[in-house]
Structure formats: C-alpha cells, structure tokens
mmCIF file of C-alpha atoms in Angstrom:
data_model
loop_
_atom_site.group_PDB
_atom_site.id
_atom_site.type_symbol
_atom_site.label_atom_id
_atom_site.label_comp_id
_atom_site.label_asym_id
_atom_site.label_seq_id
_atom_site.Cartn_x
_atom_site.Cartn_y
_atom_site.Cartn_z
ATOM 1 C CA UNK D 780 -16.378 -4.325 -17.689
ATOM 2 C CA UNK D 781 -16.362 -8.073 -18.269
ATOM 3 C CA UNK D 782 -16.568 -11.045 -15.318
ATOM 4 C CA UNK D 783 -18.173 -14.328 -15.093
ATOM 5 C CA UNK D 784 -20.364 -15.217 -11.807
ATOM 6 C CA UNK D 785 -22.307 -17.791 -10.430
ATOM 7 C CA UNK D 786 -24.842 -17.894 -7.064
ATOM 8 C CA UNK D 787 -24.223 -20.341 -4.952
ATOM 9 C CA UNK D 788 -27.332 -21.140 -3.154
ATOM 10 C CA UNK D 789 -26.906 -22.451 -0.040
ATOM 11 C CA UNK D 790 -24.873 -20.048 1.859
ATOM 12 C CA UNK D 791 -25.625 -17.006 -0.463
ATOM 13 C CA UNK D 792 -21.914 -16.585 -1.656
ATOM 14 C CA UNK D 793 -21.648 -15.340 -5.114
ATOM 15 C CA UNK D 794 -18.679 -15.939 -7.336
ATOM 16 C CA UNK D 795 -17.197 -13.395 -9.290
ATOM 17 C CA UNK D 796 -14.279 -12.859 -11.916
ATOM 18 C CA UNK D 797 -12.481 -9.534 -13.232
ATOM 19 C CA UNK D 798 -9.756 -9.245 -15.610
ATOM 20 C CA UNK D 799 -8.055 -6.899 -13.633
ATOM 21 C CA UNK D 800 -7.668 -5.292 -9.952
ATOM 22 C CA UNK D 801 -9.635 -2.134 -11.603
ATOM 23 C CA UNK D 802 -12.416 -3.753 -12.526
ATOM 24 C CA UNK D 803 -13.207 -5.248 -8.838
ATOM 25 C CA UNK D 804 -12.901 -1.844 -7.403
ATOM 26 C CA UNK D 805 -15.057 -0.527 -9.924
ATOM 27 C CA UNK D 806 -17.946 -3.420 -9.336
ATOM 28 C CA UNK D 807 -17.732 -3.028 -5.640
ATOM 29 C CA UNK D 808 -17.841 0.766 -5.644
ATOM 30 C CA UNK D 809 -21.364 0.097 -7.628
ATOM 31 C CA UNK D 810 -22.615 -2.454 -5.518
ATOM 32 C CA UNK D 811 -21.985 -0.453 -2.101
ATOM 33 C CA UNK D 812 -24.064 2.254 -3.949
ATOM 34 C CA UNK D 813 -26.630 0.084 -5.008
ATOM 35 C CA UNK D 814 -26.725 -2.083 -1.209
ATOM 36 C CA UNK D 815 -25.925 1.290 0.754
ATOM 37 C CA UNK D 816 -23.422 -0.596 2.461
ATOM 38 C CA UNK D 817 -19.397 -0.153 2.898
ATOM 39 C CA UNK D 818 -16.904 -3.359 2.659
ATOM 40 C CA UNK D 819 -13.513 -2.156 4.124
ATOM 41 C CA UNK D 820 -10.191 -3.953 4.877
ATOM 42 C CA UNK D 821 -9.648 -4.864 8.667
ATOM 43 C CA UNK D 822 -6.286 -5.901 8.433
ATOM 44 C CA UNK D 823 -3.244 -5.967 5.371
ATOM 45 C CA UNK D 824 -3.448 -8.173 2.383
ATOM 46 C CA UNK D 825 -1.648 -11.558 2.535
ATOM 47 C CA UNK D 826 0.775 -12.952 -0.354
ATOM 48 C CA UNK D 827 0.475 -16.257 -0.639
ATOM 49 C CA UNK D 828 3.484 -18.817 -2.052
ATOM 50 C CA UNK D 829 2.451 -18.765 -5.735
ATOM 51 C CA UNK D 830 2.379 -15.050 -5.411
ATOM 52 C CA UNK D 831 -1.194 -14.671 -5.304
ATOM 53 C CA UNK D 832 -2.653 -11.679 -3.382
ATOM 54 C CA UNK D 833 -5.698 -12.437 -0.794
ATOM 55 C CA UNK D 834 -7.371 -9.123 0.459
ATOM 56 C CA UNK D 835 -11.027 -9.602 2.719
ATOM 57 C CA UNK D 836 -13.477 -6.799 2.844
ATOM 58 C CA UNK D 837 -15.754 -6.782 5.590
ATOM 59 C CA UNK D 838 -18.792 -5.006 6.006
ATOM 60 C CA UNK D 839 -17.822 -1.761 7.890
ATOM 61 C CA UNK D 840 -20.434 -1.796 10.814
ATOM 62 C CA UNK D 841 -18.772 -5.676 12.005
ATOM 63 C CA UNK D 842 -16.756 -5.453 15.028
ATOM 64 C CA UNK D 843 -16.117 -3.263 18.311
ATOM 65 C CA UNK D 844 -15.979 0.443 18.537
ATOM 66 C CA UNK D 845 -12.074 1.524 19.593
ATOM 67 C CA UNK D 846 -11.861 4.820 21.193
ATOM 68 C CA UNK D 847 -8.538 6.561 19.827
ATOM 69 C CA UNK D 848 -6.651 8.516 22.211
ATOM 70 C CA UNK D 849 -7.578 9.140 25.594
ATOM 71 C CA UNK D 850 -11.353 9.157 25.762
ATOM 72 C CA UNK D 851 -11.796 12.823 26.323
ATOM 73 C CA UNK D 852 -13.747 13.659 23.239
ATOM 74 C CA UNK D 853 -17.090 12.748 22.857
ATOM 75 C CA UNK D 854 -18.337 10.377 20.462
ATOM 76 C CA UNK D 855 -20.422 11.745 17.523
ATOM 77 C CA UNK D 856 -24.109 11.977 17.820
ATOM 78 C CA UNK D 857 -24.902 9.408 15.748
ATOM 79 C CA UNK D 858 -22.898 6.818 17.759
ATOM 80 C CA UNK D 859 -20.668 4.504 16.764
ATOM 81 C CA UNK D 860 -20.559 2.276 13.339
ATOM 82 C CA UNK D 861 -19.311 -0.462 14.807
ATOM 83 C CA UNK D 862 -22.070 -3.113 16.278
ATOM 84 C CA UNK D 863 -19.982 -4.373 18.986
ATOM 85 C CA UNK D 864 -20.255 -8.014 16.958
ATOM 86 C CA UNK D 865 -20.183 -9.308 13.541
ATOM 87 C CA UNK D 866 -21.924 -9.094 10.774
ATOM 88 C CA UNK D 867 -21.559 -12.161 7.850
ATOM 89 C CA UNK D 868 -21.310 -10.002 4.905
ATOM 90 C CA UNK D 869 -18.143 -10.203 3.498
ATOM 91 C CA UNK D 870 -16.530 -10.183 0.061
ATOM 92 C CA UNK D 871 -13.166 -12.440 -0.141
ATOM 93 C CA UNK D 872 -10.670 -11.079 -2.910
ATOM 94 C CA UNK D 873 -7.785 -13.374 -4.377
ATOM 95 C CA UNK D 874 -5.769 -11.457 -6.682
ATOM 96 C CA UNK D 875 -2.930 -13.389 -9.219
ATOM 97 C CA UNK D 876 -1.566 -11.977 -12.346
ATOM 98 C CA UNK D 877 -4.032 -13.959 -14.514
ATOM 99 C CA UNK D 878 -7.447 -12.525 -12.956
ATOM 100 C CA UNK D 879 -8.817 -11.421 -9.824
ATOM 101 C CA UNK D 880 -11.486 -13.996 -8.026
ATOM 102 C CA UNK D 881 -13.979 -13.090 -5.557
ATOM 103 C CA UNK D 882 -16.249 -14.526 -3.239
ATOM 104 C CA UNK D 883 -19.212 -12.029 -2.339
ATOM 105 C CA UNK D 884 -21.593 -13.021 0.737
ATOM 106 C CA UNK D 885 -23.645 -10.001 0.578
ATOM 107 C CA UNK D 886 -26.265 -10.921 3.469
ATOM 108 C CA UNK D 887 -25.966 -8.522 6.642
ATOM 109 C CA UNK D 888 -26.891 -9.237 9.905
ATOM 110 C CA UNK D 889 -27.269 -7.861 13.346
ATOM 111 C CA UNK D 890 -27.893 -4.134 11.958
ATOM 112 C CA UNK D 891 -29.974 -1.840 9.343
ATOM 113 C CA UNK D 892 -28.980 0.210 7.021
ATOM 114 C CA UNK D 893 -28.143 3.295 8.110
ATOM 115 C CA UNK D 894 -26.633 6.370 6.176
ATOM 116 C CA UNK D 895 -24.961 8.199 8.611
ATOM 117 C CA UNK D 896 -22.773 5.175 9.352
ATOM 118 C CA UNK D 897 -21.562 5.001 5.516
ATOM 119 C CA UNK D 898 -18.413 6.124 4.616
ATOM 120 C CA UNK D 899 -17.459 8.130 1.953
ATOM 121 C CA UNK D 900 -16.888 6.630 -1.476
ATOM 122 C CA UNK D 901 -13.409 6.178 -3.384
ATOM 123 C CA UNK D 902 -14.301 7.990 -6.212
ATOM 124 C CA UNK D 903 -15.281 10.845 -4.186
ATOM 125 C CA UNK D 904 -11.461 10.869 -3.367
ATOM 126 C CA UNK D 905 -8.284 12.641 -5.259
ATOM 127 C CA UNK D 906 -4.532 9.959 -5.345
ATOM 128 C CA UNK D 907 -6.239 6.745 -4.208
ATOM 129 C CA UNK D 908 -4.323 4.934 -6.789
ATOM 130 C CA UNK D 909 -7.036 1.849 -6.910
ATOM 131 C CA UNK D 910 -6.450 1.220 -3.025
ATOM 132 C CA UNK D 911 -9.646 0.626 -1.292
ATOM 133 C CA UNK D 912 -9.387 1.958 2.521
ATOM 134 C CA UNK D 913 -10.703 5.617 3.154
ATOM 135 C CA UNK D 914 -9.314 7.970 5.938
ATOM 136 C CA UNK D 915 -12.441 9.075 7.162
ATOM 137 C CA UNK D 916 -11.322 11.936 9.222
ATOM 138 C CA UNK D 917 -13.761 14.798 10.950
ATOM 139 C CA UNK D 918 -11.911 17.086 13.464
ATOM 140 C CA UNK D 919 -15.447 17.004 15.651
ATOM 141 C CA UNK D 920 -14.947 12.969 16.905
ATOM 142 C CA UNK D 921 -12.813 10.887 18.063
ATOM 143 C CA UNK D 922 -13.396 7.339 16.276
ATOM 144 C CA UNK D 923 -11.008 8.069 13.133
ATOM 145 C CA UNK D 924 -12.517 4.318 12.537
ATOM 146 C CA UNK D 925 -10.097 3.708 9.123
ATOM 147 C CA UNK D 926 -6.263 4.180 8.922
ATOM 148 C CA UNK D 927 -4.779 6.422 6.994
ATOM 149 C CA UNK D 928 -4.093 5.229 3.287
ATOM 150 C CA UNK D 929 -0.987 5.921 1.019
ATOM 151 C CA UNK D 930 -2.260 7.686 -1.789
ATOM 152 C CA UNK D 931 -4.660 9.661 0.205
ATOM 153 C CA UNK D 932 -2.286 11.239 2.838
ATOM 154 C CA UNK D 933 -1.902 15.270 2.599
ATOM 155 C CA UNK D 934 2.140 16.476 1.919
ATOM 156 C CA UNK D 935 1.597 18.606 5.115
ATOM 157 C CA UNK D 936 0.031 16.240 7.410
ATOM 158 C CA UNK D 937 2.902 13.434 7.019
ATOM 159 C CA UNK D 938 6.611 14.524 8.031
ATOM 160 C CA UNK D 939 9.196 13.243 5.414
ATOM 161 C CA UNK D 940 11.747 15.365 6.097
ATOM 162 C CA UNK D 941 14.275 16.060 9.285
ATOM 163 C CA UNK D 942 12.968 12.846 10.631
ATOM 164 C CA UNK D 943 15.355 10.550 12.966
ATOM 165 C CA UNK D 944 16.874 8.414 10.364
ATOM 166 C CA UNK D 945 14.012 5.816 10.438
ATOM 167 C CA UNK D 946 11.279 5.030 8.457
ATOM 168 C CA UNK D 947 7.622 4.351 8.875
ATOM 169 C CA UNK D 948 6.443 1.285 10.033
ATOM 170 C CA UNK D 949 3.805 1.118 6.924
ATOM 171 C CA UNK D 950 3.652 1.127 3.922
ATOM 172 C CA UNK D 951 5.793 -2.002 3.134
ATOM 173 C CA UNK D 952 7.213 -2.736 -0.526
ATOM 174 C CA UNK D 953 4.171 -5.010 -1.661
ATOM 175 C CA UNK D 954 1.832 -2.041 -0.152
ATOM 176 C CA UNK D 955 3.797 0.338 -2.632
ATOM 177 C CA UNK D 956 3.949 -2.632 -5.642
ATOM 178 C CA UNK D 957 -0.189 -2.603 -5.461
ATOM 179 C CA UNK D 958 -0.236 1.088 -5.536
ATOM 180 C CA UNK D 959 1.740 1.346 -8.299
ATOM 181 C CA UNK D 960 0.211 -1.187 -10.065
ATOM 182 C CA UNK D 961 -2.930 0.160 -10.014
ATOM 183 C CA UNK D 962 -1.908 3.770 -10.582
ATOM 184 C CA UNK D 963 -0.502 2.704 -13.925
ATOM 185 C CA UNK D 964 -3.614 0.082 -14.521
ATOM 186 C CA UNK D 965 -5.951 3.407 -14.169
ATOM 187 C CA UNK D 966 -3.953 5.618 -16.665
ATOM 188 C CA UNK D 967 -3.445 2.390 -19.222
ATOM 189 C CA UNK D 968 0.468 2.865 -18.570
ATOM 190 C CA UNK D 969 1.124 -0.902 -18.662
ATOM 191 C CA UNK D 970 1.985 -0.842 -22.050
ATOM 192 C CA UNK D 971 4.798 1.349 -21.488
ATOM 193 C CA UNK D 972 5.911 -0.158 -18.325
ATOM 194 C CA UNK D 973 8.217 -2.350 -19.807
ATOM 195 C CA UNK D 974 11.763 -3.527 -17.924
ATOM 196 C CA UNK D 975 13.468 -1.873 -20.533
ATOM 197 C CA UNK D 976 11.892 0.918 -20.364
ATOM 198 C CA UNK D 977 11.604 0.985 -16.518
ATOM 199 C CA UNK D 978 15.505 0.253 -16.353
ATOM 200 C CA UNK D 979 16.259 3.473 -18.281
ATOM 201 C CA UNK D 980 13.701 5.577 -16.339
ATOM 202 C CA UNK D 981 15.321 4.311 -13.257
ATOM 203 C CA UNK D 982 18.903 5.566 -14.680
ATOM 204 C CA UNK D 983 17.605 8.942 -15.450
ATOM 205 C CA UNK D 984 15.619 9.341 -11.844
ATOM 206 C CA UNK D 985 19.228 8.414 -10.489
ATOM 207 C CA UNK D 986 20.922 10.995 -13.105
ATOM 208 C CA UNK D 987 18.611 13.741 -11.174
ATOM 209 C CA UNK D 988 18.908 12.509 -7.686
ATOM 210 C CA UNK D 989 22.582 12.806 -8.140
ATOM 211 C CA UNK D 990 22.442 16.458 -9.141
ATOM 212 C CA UNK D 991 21.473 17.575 -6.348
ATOM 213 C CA UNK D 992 24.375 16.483 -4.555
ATOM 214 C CA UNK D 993 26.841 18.010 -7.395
ATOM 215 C CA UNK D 994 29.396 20.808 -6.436
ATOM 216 C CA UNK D 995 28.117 20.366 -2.830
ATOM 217 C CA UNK D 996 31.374 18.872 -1.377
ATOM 218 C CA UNK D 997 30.652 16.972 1.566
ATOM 219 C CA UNK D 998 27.812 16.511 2.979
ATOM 220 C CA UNK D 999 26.628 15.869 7.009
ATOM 221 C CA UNK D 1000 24.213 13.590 7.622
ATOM 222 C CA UNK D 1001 20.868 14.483 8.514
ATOM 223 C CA UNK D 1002 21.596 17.586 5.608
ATOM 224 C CA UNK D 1003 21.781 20.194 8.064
ATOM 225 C CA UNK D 1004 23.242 22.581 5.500
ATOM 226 C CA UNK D 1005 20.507 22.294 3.263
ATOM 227 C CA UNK D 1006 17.277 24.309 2.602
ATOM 228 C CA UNK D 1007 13.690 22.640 3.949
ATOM 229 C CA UNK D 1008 12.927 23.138 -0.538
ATOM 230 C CA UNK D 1009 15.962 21.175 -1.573
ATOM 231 C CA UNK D 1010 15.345 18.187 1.022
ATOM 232 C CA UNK D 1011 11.626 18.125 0.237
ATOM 233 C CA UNK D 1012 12.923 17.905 -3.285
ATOM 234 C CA UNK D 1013 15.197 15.041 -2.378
ATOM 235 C CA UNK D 1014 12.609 13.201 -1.010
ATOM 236 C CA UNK D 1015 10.535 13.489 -4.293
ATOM 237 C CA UNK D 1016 13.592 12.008 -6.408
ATOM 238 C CA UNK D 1017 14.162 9.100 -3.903
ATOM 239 C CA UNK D 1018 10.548 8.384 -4.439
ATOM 240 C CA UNK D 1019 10.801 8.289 -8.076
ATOM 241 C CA UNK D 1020 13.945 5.953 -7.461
ATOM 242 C CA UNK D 1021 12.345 3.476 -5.114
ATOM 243 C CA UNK D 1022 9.003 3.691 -7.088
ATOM 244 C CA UNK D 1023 10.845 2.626 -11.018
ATOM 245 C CA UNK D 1024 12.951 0.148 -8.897
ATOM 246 C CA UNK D 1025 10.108 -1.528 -7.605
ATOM 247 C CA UNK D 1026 8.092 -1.150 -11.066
ATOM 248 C CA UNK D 1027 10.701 -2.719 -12.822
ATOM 249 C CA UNK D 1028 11.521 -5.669 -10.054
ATOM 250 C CA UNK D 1029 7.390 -6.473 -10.660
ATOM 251 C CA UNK D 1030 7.971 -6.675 -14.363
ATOM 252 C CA UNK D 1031 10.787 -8.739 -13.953
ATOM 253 C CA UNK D 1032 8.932 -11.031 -11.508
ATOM 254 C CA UNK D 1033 11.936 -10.511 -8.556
ATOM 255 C CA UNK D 1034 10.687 -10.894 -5.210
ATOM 256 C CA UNK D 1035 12.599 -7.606 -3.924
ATOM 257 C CA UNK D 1036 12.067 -7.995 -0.139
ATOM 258 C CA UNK D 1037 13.077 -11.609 -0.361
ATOM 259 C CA UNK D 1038 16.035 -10.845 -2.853
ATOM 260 C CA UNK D 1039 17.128 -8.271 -0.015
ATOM 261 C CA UNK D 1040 17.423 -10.318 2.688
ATOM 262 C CA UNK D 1041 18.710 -13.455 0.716
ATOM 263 C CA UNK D 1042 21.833 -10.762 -0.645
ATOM 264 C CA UNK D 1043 22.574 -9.317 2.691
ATOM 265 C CA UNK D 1044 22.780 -12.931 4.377
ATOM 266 C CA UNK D 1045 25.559 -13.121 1.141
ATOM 267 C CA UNK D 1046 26.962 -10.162 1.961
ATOM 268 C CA UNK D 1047 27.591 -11.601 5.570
ATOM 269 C CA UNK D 1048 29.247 -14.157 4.370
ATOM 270 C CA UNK D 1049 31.422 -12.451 2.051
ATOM 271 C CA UNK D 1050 32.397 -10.144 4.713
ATOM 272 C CA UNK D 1051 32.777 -11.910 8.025
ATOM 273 C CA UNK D 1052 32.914 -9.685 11.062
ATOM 274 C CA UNK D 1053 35.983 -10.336 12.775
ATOM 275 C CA UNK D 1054 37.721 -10.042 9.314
ATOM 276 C CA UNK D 1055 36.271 -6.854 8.124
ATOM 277 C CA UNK D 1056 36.082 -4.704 11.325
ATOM 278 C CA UNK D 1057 36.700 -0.904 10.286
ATOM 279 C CA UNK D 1058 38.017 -1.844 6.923
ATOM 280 C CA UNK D 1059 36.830 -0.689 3.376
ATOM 281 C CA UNK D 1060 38.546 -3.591 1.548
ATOM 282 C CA UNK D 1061 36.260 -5.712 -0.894
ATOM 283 C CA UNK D 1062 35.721 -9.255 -0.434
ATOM 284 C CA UNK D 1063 38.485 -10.593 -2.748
ATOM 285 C CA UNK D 1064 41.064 -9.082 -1.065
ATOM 286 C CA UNK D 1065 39.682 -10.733 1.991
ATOM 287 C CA UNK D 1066 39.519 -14.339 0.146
ATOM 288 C CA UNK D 1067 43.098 -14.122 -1.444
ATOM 289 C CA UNK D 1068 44.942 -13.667 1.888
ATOM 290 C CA UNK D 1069 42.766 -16.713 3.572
#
C-alpha cells in the first residue's frame, strides 16, 4: 500500500493520500488497531459539484448516548460509549476518481481508552463490500449505537418481498454506486467492468428477469399467484438489473439520479396532463394534432 503524508504541527492534523478507496480502509483498520480506538460515520457521505465524495469519521465515544425504543431495557453494564460531548479526533475523507485525501487529527479528548467501548472490526465481518459502518447488534441492550449497513444486513432479518409497493428510505443510488465500487475494487474486477461489457451483462440480467415472467399470462400486481421462492428469486434478478445499470452509468460518468429527474421533467412536457389523461398514445401523435 502506497500514500504520501505530511504532519502538520500545529493542530496535530496529518495528511494522507491513497490510490484508491481500499487502501484508506485498509490504513484506518490498522491504525484503530494500533490506537485502540474506532472512527465511525455519524451521518451519510456528501457529493460535492465536481463529483468528489466527502465522508467524516469521528471517533466513536463523541457525542450523546440515544436510548432506542422505549427505555425499558437496561443499559449494558459497561455503560454507554458515548461521552455525552465531543471528542476532537477525527479523520476527514475526500474521495475523487483520481485519489482519495485525508485529513487525520488523531488526538482524543475528554475520555480513555477503554476496550469494552470498541467496536468490532470490519474485517472481522462477512459482505461489507469496503463500507465502513458496523451494525453492532447484542440482543442483551438496548443502545444498537450504529445503523444497520448494506452489505452487512442478514436475507432474513430485512423483508424484500410482499412489501406495500414502496421502497426503503436508505440505501440511495450513490450508497449502492460506493458499494459496488468497492466490491469490485476488492476482487480486482475493474478491469472487466467495462461499459461494454457492463451493457451486455445488463442485457443478459434482463434476458433472465424476463423468464420468469414467460408462459405466465397475466400477472396481478403484488404477485399474489406466485410462490414466496420465485418472488425471492425476482428480487435477486432485479438486483442484478439495478446493480449492472448503475455499474455501467459510473463507467460512463452519467449522473443517474440527476438524469432521472431531468428525463421525467421531459417526459412532462412531452405528455401534458390535460392532453394525455387515460390515454396510451405516444407523444407524436399528441404533437401532430396540436
């Protein structure tokens, strides 16, 4: 692993530079280890206009202690890892396509080290996919202090299927980008993740989603004539839709949220309300009678 650094004396910040996303998670798994202490993401990442990425890690024990549900459990023994006010250390991530650069301000305050309040480390974890928030979950206490991560989540803890026609609030499509990203980073699939390549993956993920509606005749919505195996395996080939689609929009530098919302205000346009009402006609037909 290769980066550049450079101390900065007068506030302690140290300045750091990886090649790749990988390589940061990597150096900051080590120097947890080697501080026995645990940086963890308070809030989402933030894209900035140029596209760049900016993630903070804070040190976990910074901040208040939020009961979750209704107070009735106890909390553990040990007490809470949160302080109840903050602690400095901090390490600021900004993540483009060149590099990733990050400023490290590894002095704590306000608390000790103690190793009861660490968290358990990624590696120690099966599907992360390079993200860097842990579900620290024990059925004995009631401050679940970290959120539940994509990669990490259990097929029988999350419902995907017979749900009310909505979907979850998290993850969003940047969420799923970096995961992907990183999946492929860790198995050195870039090289093969190519937008030719992803386009014909793509057509052959939507070759086997569509056989699983062939010879069915029509079908209800919500699937109520199907089997709980053949919409779980639905669900697995609309992933593998969304997940190429989104691949191959990254390698093709589209901003696919933005490009969504620019086409449907489009669409709107094309297909004015009063005009359109009940009707399956396309937008020509509406444009050569005006």
């Amino acid at each position: 692993m290769k980066y550049t650094y450079v101390q900065c004396d007068l506030n302690g910040k140290i300045l750091k530079e990886f090649h790749t996303f990988s390589e940061f998670v990597t150096w900051k798994e080590e120097e947890e280890n080697k501080t026995m202490s645990k940086y963890v993401r308070q809030r989402g990442s933030k894209k900035l206009k140029n596209g760049d990425i900016v993630i903070n890690y804070h040190c976990c024990r910074s901040g208040m202690y939020k009961p979750k549900g209704k107070g009735i459990k106890r909390l553990k023994s040990q007490g809470s890892a949160k302080i109840g006010i903050s602690c400095p250390a901090v390490i600021k991530v900004r993540h483009s396509t060149e590099n990733v650069v990050v400023q490290y301000f590894p002095k704590h305050q306000n608390h000790e080290t103690q190793l009861e309040h660490l968290r358990i480390s990624e590696s120690d974890r099966t599907a992360i996919a390079g993200m860097d928030e842990i579900e620290e979950k024990n059925s004995h206490a009631a401050d679940d202090v970290s959120k539940i991560i994509i990669g990490d989540v259990r097929s029988d803890v999350v419902k995907v299927i017979d749900t009310d026609g909505t979907f979850s609030s998290s993850p969003n499509l940047e969420d799923i980008r970096e995961i992907q990203s990183n999946f492929a980073k860790q198995r050195n699939w870039e090289q093969y993740h190519q937008p030719r390549n992803l386009l014909f993956a793509l057509v052959g993920e939507v070759g086997e989603l569509a056989e699983l509606f062939q010879w069915r005749g029509e079908v209800k919505e919500g699937l109520p004539d199907w089997t709980e195996e053949d919409k779980e395996h639905l669900s697995q080939e609309l992933s593998d839709v969304l997940l190429y689609l989104i691949r191959l929009s990254e390698k093709c530098h589209i901003d696919l949220p933005a490009a969504v919302l620019k086409k449907i205000s489009m669409n709107a346009e094309k297909y004015p309300v009063l005009e359109v009402w009940g009707s399956d006609k396309k937008y020509i037909k509406y444009e050569d009678s005006s």
